[in-house]
Amino acid sequence: MTAPPEINIGLMGLGVVGTGVAATLLRRESPISDVTGRPVNLKKVLVRDVSLPRDIDLPPGMLTANAEDILADPDIHILVEVMGGSDPAEGYIKQGLAAGKYVVTANKEVMAKSGPELMALARENDVQILFEASVGGGIPIVGCLMNELAANEIRSIRGIINGTTNYILTRMANERTSFEQALSEAQGHGYAEADPTNDIEGIDASYKLTILASLAYRRAFRHQDVYCEGISKLEPQDFRYAQELGYAIKSLAIANLDDGAVQLRVYPALLPAEHMLAKVDGVYNAVEVHGSLCGQVLFHGMGAGREPTTSAVVGDVIEAARKMGALPPGMQDRGIKPANGPSVRPIGDLLSRYYIRLDVADNPGVLAQIAQVLGDGQISIATVIQKDIQPETGSAEIVITTHPSREASVQQALQALAGLSQVRRVSNTLRIEE
Ligand SMILES: NC(=O)c1ccc[n+]([C@@H]2O[C@H](COP(=O)([O-])OP(=O)(O)OC[C@H]3O[C@@H](n4cnc5c(N)ncnc54)[C@H](OP(=O)(O)O)[C@@H]3O)[C@@H](O)[C@H]2O)c1
């Protein structure tokens, strides 16, 4: 693409993020044109319903409900997609790229499911797709993995990348509220959606981890490659025991490279209370990257919200405007190859320490039975806490932490424990990250 004298933007979506992006692009004193060296104009804005009242006054004729007003306009050079969902967003992105438009998107679902395909389509059309806002809102992690940290072999990525779950876990830890109460508070503050499944079951985080791992290892991972557990099984006593043992509970998204294979996992885990990620509270996000050259680097900031996400989207618009016409064809990005790079290591191979909470009959010999089952599975016990004896039911609660053990052996042992007559319930099992 030769550089146009003025750059025109077609914005798809005028919700939380789109309104922030439109307001920033329309500001008269905006520095964007100075930074890009060319005027950057917002030309059209796509919404579902043009009759809805809006938080922003747009110039007359800018709003449309017809996507073709953007897709078929050769004078729109950058398509900014902030609608969300797969359909029709993905189709519009493909059409935009095929028409030779640069695309900026905040859409983690589309990028996790089809990112490599879209990047290939961008390359074929000598343009680029930029997606900084798809992970971590205002935190510049995507660009850093693609550029500033590209000289490193990435040993691991560990992140708190879903603000909704982190808010819920922070409330449960600090106030000892139940999961249900913390979720309802999150919904009251607008941090959780009416249907919170994607957040609390780890699906949103698995999309984001897929994107980060694909960039770090330049291989097209699928979100199905991510082993995923949500936070809904956590109970207030898990936070009490974790604190007593010197840990915090955080929902972590982890990618780690070991012996040529990458393991991808999202689950609530115990983290030493003094660890930097353990101190990331509320709706904040943080990502810790361990690179072969840079060592440990921590990114911390607002993972969502109008302003932080606008920062990432408009940053990508500026990058697209700068690159437009500046790069030789075929040099637009370093690409993610479908079957390139390290393979995926199954979760059963994980070597981790574990926290196991059991509801048992308050009888002599119970502990010996439990120890026998764990010993049979080569799982060695690090600590045991026995508390909360309930005389009326004859139940006692036992919390065990283990030394590093194989996930597959632990899962087998948990099944055997659940089958013991003295064990009333395996209440919870969490991995301990050091
Ligand atoms: N919100 C955040 O803090 C945040 C942070 C990071 C990334 N993101 C991502 O950014 C994207 C947008 O999020 P958001 O919170 O801004 O969403 P939102 O508030 O729900 O806004 C969506 C906008 O897209 C329009 N839209 C939806 N479907 C459409 C369709 N089929 N045709 C035309 N217009 C359509 C809606 O039009 P109407 O107004 O007419 O309904 C609305 O203006 C999502 O991919 C999200 O994951 C959001």
PDB file of N, CA and C and ligand atoms in Angstrom, residues 12-18 46-50 52 54 65 81-85 87-88 92 105-108 133-134 137 204 303-306 309, ligand 1:
ATOM      1  N   MET A  12     -15.867   0.000  13.998  1.00  0.00           N
ATOM      2  CA  MET A  12     -17.002  -0.921  14.129  1.00  0.00           C
ATOM      3  C   MET A  12     -17.259  -1.151  15.612  1.00  0.00           C
ATOM      4  N   GLY A  13     -18.334  -0.556  16.138  1.00  0.00           N
ATOM      5  CA  GLY A  13     -18.663  -0.677  17.557  1.00  0.00           C
ATOM      6  C   GLY A  13     -18.514   0.663  18.253  1.00  0.00           C
ATOM      7  N   LEU A  14     -19.552   1.038  18.997  1.00  0.00           N
ATOM      8  CA  LEU A  14     -19.521   2.306  19.749  1.00  0.00           C
ATOM      9  C   LEU A  14     -20.062   2.039  21.162  1.00  0.00           C
ATOM     10  N   GLY A  15     -19.507   0.994  21.781  1.00  0.00           N
ATOM     11  CA  GLY A  15     -19.897   0.654  23.159  1.00  0.00           C
ATOM     12  C   GLY A  15     -18.873   1.225  24.120  1.00  0.00           C
ATOM     13  N   VAL A  16     -18.518   0.432  25.146  1.00  0.00           N
ATOM     14  CA  VAL A  16     -17.566   0.894  26.165  1.00  0.00           C
ATOM     15  C   VAL A  16     -16.265   1.350  25.494  1.00  0.00           C
ATOM     16  N   VAL A  17     -15.683   0.489  24.687  1.00  0.00           N
ATOM     17  CA  VAL A  17     -14.387   0.795  24.079  1.00  0.00           C
ATOM     18  C   VAL A  17     -14.541   1.754  22.902  1.00  0.00           C
ATOM     19  N   GLY A  18     -15.518   1.465  22.013  1.00  0.00           N
ATOM     20  CA  GLY A  18     -15.686   2.275  20.804  1.00  0.00           C
ATOM     21  C   GLY A  18     -15.898   3.746  21.131  1.00  0.00           C
ATOM     22  N   LEU A  46     -19.791   2.121  12.842  1.00  0.00           N
ATOM     23  CA  LEU A  46     -20.851   1.112  12.695  1.00  0.00           C
ATOM     24  C   LEU A  46     -21.425   0.731  14.057  1.00  0.00           C
ATOM     25  N   VAL A  47     -22.760   0.720  14.151  1.00  0.00           N
ATOM     26  CA  VAL A  47     -23.441   0.205  15.347  1.00  0.00           C
ATOM     27  C   VAL A  47     -24.568  -0.714  14.881  1.00  0.00           C
ATOM     28  N   ARG A  48     -25.208  -1.374  15.862  1.00  0.00           N
ATOM     29  CA  ARG A  48     -26.342  -2.227  15.513  1.00  0.00           C
ATOM     30  C   ARG A  48     -27.573  -1.369  15.299  1.00  0.00           C
ATOM     31  N   ASP A  49     -27.742  -0.381  16.215  1.00  0.00           N
ATOM     32  CA  ASP A  49     -28.983   0.394  16.233  1.00  0.00           C
ATOM     33  C   ASP A  49     -28.635   1.891  16.257  1.00  0.00           C
ATOM     34  N   VAL A  50     -28.847   2.558  15.117  1.00  0.00           N
ATOM     35  CA  VAL A  50     -28.448   3.981  15.039  1.00  0.00           C
ATOM     36  C   VAL A  50     -29.357   4.889  15.861  1.00  0.00           C
ATOM     37  N   LEU A  52     -30.274   4.466  18.988  1.00  0.00           N
ATOM     38  CA  LEU A  52     -29.990   4.460  20.444  1.00  0.00           C
ATOM     39  C   LEU A  52     -29.335   5.769  20.875  1.00  0.00           C
ATOM     40  N   ARG A  54     -26.546   7.986  22.605  1.00  0.00           N
ATOM     41  CA  ARG A  54     -25.112   7.686  22.732  1.00  0.00           C
ATOM     42  C   ARG A  54     -24.466   8.643  23.727  1.00  0.00           C
ATOM     43  N   ALA A  65     -25.582   1.691  10.259  1.00  0.00           N
ATOM     44  CA  ALA A  65     -25.824   0.304  10.664  1.00  0.00           C
ATOM     45  C   ALA A  65     -25.468  -0.639   9.523  1.00  0.00           C
ATOM     46  N   GLU A  81     -12.048  -2.745  14.822  1.00  0.00           N
ATOM     47  CA  GLU A  81     -13.173  -3.609  15.222  1.00  0.00           C
ATOM     48  C   GLU A  81     -13.232  -3.686  16.742  1.00  0.00           C
ATOM     49  N   VAL A  82     -14.262  -3.069  17.328  1.00  0.00           N
ATOM     50  CA  VAL A  82     -14.486  -3.156  18.781  1.00  0.00           C
ATOM     51  C   VAL A  82     -15.964  -3.476  19.026  1.00  0.00           C
ATOM     52  N   MET A  83     -16.441  -4.493  18.282  1.00  0.00           N
ATOM     53  CA  MET A  83     -17.828  -4.944  18.445  1.00  0.00           C
ATOM     54  C   MET A  83     -17.894  -6.113  19.429  1.00  0.00           C
ATOM     55  N   GLY A  84     -16.909  -7.010  19.329  1.00  0.00           N
ATOM     56  CA  GLY A  84     -16.885  -8.208  20.158  1.00  0.00           C
ATOM     57  C   GLY A  84     -17.609  -9.365  19.506  1.00  0.00           C
ATOM     58  N   GLY A  85     -17.418 -10.584  20.062  1.00  0.00           N
ATOM     59  CA  GLY A  85     -18.043 -11.797  19.528  1.00  0.00           C
ATOM     60  C   GLY A  85     -17.367 -12.254  18.244  1.00  0.00           C
ATOM     61  N   ASP A  87     -19.054 -13.633  15.421  1.00  0.00           N
ATOM     62  CA  ASP A  87     -19.837 -13.385  14.219  1.00  0.00           C
ATOM     63  C   ASP A  87     -20.755 -12.183  14.446  1.00  0.00           C
ATOM     64  N   PRO A  88     -20.723 -11.170  13.602  1.00  0.00           N
ATOM     65  CA  PRO A  88     -20.054 -11.083  12.298  1.00  0.00           C
ATOM     66  C   PRO A  88     -18.645 -10.483  12.350  1.00  0.00           C
ATOM     67  N   TYR A  92     -16.147  -9.561   9.084  1.00  0.00           N
ATOM     68  CA  TYR A  92     -15.830  -8.175   8.719  1.00  0.00           C
ATOM     69  C   TYR A  92     -14.313  -7.959   8.678  1.00  0.00           C
ATOM     70  N   THR A 105      -7.964  -4.596  16.266  1.00  0.00           N
ATOM     71  CA  THR A 105      -9.084  -5.221  16.975  1.00  0.00           C
ATOM     72  C   THR A 105      -8.757  -5.418  18.453  1.00  0.00           C
ATOM     73  N   ALA A 106      -9.838  -5.412  19.272  1.00  0.00           N
ATOM     74  CA  ALA A 106      -9.699  -5.697  20.709  1.00  0.00           C
ATOM     75  C   ALA A 106     -10.279  -7.073  21.025  1.00  0.00           C
ATOM     76  N   ASN A 107     -10.520  -7.863  19.969  1.00  0.00           N
ATOM     77  CA  ASN A 107     -11.353  -9.061  20.096  1.00  0.00           C
ATOM     78  C   ASN A 107     -10.534 -10.325  20.394  1.00  0.00           C
ATOM     79  N   LYS A 108     -10.484 -10.697  21.700  1.00  0.00           N
ATOM     80  CA  LYS A 108      -9.646 -11.860  22.078  1.00  0.00           C
ATOM     81  C   LYS A 108     -10.211 -13.160  21.530  1.00  0.00           C
ATOM     82  N   ALA A 133      -5.085  -4.577  22.328  1.00  0.00           N
ATOM     83  CA  ALA A 133      -6.135  -4.487  23.359  1.00  0.00           C
ATOM     84  C   ALA A 133      -6.788  -5.838  23.663  1.00  0.00           C
ATOM     85  N   SER A 134      -6.446  -6.881  22.878  1.00  0.00           N
ATOM     86  CA  SER A 134      -7.128  -8.167  23.103  1.00  0.00           C
ATOM     87  C   SER A 134      -6.652  -8.850  24.383  1.00  0.00           C
ATOM     88  N   GLY A 137      -6.024  -5.241  28.366  1.00  0.00           N
ATOM     89  CA  GLY A 137      -6.486  -3.847  28.242  1.00  0.00           C
ATOM     90  C   GLY A 137      -5.354  -2.900  27.925  1.00  0.00           C
ATOM     91  N   ASP A 204     -12.302 -16.854  29.165  1.00  0.00           N
ATOM     92  CA  ASP A 204     -11.724 -15.583  28.727  1.00  0.00           C
ATOM     93  C   ASP A 204     -10.190 -15.616  28.896  1.00  0.00           C
ATOM     94  N   GLY A 303      -6.518  -3.922  33.324  1.00  0.00           N
ATOM     95  CA  GLY A 303      -6.724  -4.912  32.268  1.00  0.00           C
ATOM     96  C   GLY A 303      -7.965  -4.680  31.441  1.00  0.00           C
ATOM     97  N   ALA A 304      -8.787  -3.705  31.809  1.00  0.00           N
ATOM     98  CA  ALA A 304     -10.016  -3.446  31.050  1.00  0.00           C
ATOM     99  C   ALA A 304     -10.475  -2.034  31.374  1.00  0.00           C
ATOM    100  N   GLY A 305     -11.649  -1.684  30.834  1.00  0.00           N
ATOM    101  CA  GLY A 305     -12.194  -0.346  31.065  1.00  0.00           C
ATOM    102  C   GLY A 305     -11.977   0.524  29.837  1.00  0.00           C
ATOM    103  N   ARG A 306     -12.818   1.586  29.749  1.00  0.00           N
ATOM    104  CA  ARG A 306     -12.801   2.420  28.547  1.00  0.00           C
ATOM    105  C   ARG A 306     -11.430   3.030  28.258  1.00  0.00           C
ATOM    106  N   THR A 309      -8.318   0.539  27.615  1.00  0.00           N
ATOM    107  CA  THR A 309      -8.457  -0.205  26.356  1.00  0.00           C
ATOM    108  C   THR A 309      -8.335   0.740  25.169  1.00  0.00           C
TER     109      THR A 309
HETATM  110  N1  LIG B   1     -14.924  -3.345  27.805  1.00  0.00           N
HETATM  111  C1  LIG B   1     -13.645  -3.521  28.080  1.00  0.00           C
HETATM  112  O1  LIG B   1     -13.115  -3.058  29.098  1.00  0.00           O
HETATM  113  C2  LIG B   1     -12.770  -4.300  27.111  1.00  0.00           C
HETATM  114  C3  LIG B   1     -11.404  -4.506  27.411  1.00  0.00           C
HETATM  115  C4  LIG B   1     -10.587  -5.181  26.495  1.00  0.00           C
HETATM  116  C5  LIG B   1     -11.136  -5.675  25.333  1.00  0.00           C
HETATM  117  N2  LIG B   1     -12.474  -5.504  25.089  1.00  0.00           N
HETATM  118  C6  LIG B   1     -13.037  -6.032  23.847  1.00  0.00           C
HETATM  119  O2  LIG B   1     -13.506  -4.950  23.046  1.00  0.00           O
HETATM  120  C7  LIG B   1     -14.629  -5.361  22.287  1.00  0.00           C
HETATM  121  C8  LIG B   1     -15.803  -4.410  22.559  1.00  0.00           C
HETATM  122  O3  LIG B   1     -16.117  -4.455  23.929  1.00  0.00           O
HETATM  123  P1  LIG B   1     -17.152  -3.390  24.562  1.00  0.00           P
HETATM  124  O4  LIG B   1     -17.116  -3.640  26.033  1.00  0.00           O
HETATM  125  O5  LIG B   1     -16.863  -2.032  24.048  1.00  0.00           O
HETATM  126  O6  LIG B   1     -18.541  -3.920  23.958  1.00  0.00           O
HETATM  127  P2  LIG B   1     -19.992  -3.224  24.039  1.00  0.00           P
HETATM  128  O7  LIG B   1     -19.988  -2.140  25.056  1.00  0.00           O
HETATM  129  O8  LIG B   1     -20.974  -4.328  24.154  1.00  0.00           O
HETATM  130  O9  LIG B   1     -20.148  -2.532  22.594  1.00  0.00           O
HETATM  131  C9  LIG B   1     -20.327  -3.266  21.419  1.00  0.00           C
HETATM  132  C10 LIG B   1     -20.615  -2.283  20.281  1.00  0.00           C
HETATM  133  O10 LIG B   1     -20.602  -3.012  19.057  1.00  0.00           O
HETATM  134  C11 LIG B   1     -21.829  -2.788  18.356  1.00  0.00           C
HETATM  135  N3  LIG B   1     -22.206  -4.065  17.732  1.00  0.00           N
HETATM  136  C12 LIG B   1     -22.276  -5.283  18.314  1.00  0.00           C
HETATM  137  N4  LIG B   1     -22.673  -6.205  17.408  1.00  0.00           N
HETATM  138  C13 LIG B   1     -22.868  -5.548  16.247  1.00  0.00           C
HETATM  139  C14 LIG B   1     -23.291  -5.928  14.966  1.00  0.00           C
HETATM  140  N5  LIG B   1     -23.602  -7.184  14.672  1.00  0.00           N
HETATM  141  N6  LIG B   1     -23.380  -4.980  13.992  1.00  0.00           N
HETATM  142  C15 LIG B   1     -23.058  -3.695  14.263  1.00  0.00           C
HETATM  143  N7  LIG B   1     -22.652  -3.250  15.478  1.00  0.00           N
HETATM  144  C16 LIG B   1     -22.559  -4.171  16.454  1.00  0.00           C
HETATM  145  C17 LIG B   1     -22.849  -2.372  19.399  1.00  0.00           C
HETATM  146  O11 LIG B   1     -23.852  -1.603  18.757  1.00  0.00           O
HETATM  147  P3  LIG B   1     -25.091  -0.958  19.581  1.00  0.00           P
HETATM  148  O12 LIG B   1     -24.462   0.125  20.425  1.00  0.00           O
HETATM  149  O13 LIG B   1     -25.997  -0.401  18.534  1.00  0.00           O
HETATM  150  O14 LIG B   1     -25.666  -2.087  20.381  1.00  0.00           O
HETATM  151  C18 LIG B   1     -21.971  -1.588  20.379  1.00  0.00           C
HETATM  152  O15 LIG B   1     -21.856  -0.252  19.967  1.00  0.00           O
HETATM  153  C19 LIG B   1     -14.875  -6.819  22.677  1.00  0.00           C
HETATM  154  O16 LIG B   1     -14.200  -7.671  21.764  1.00  0.00           O
HETATM  155  C20 LIG B   1     -14.236  -6.939  24.049  1.00  0.00           C
HETATM  156  O17 LIG B   1     -13.838  -8.251  24.372  1.00  0.00           O
HETATM  157  C21 LIG B   1     -13.297  -4.813  25.942  1.00  0.00           C
END
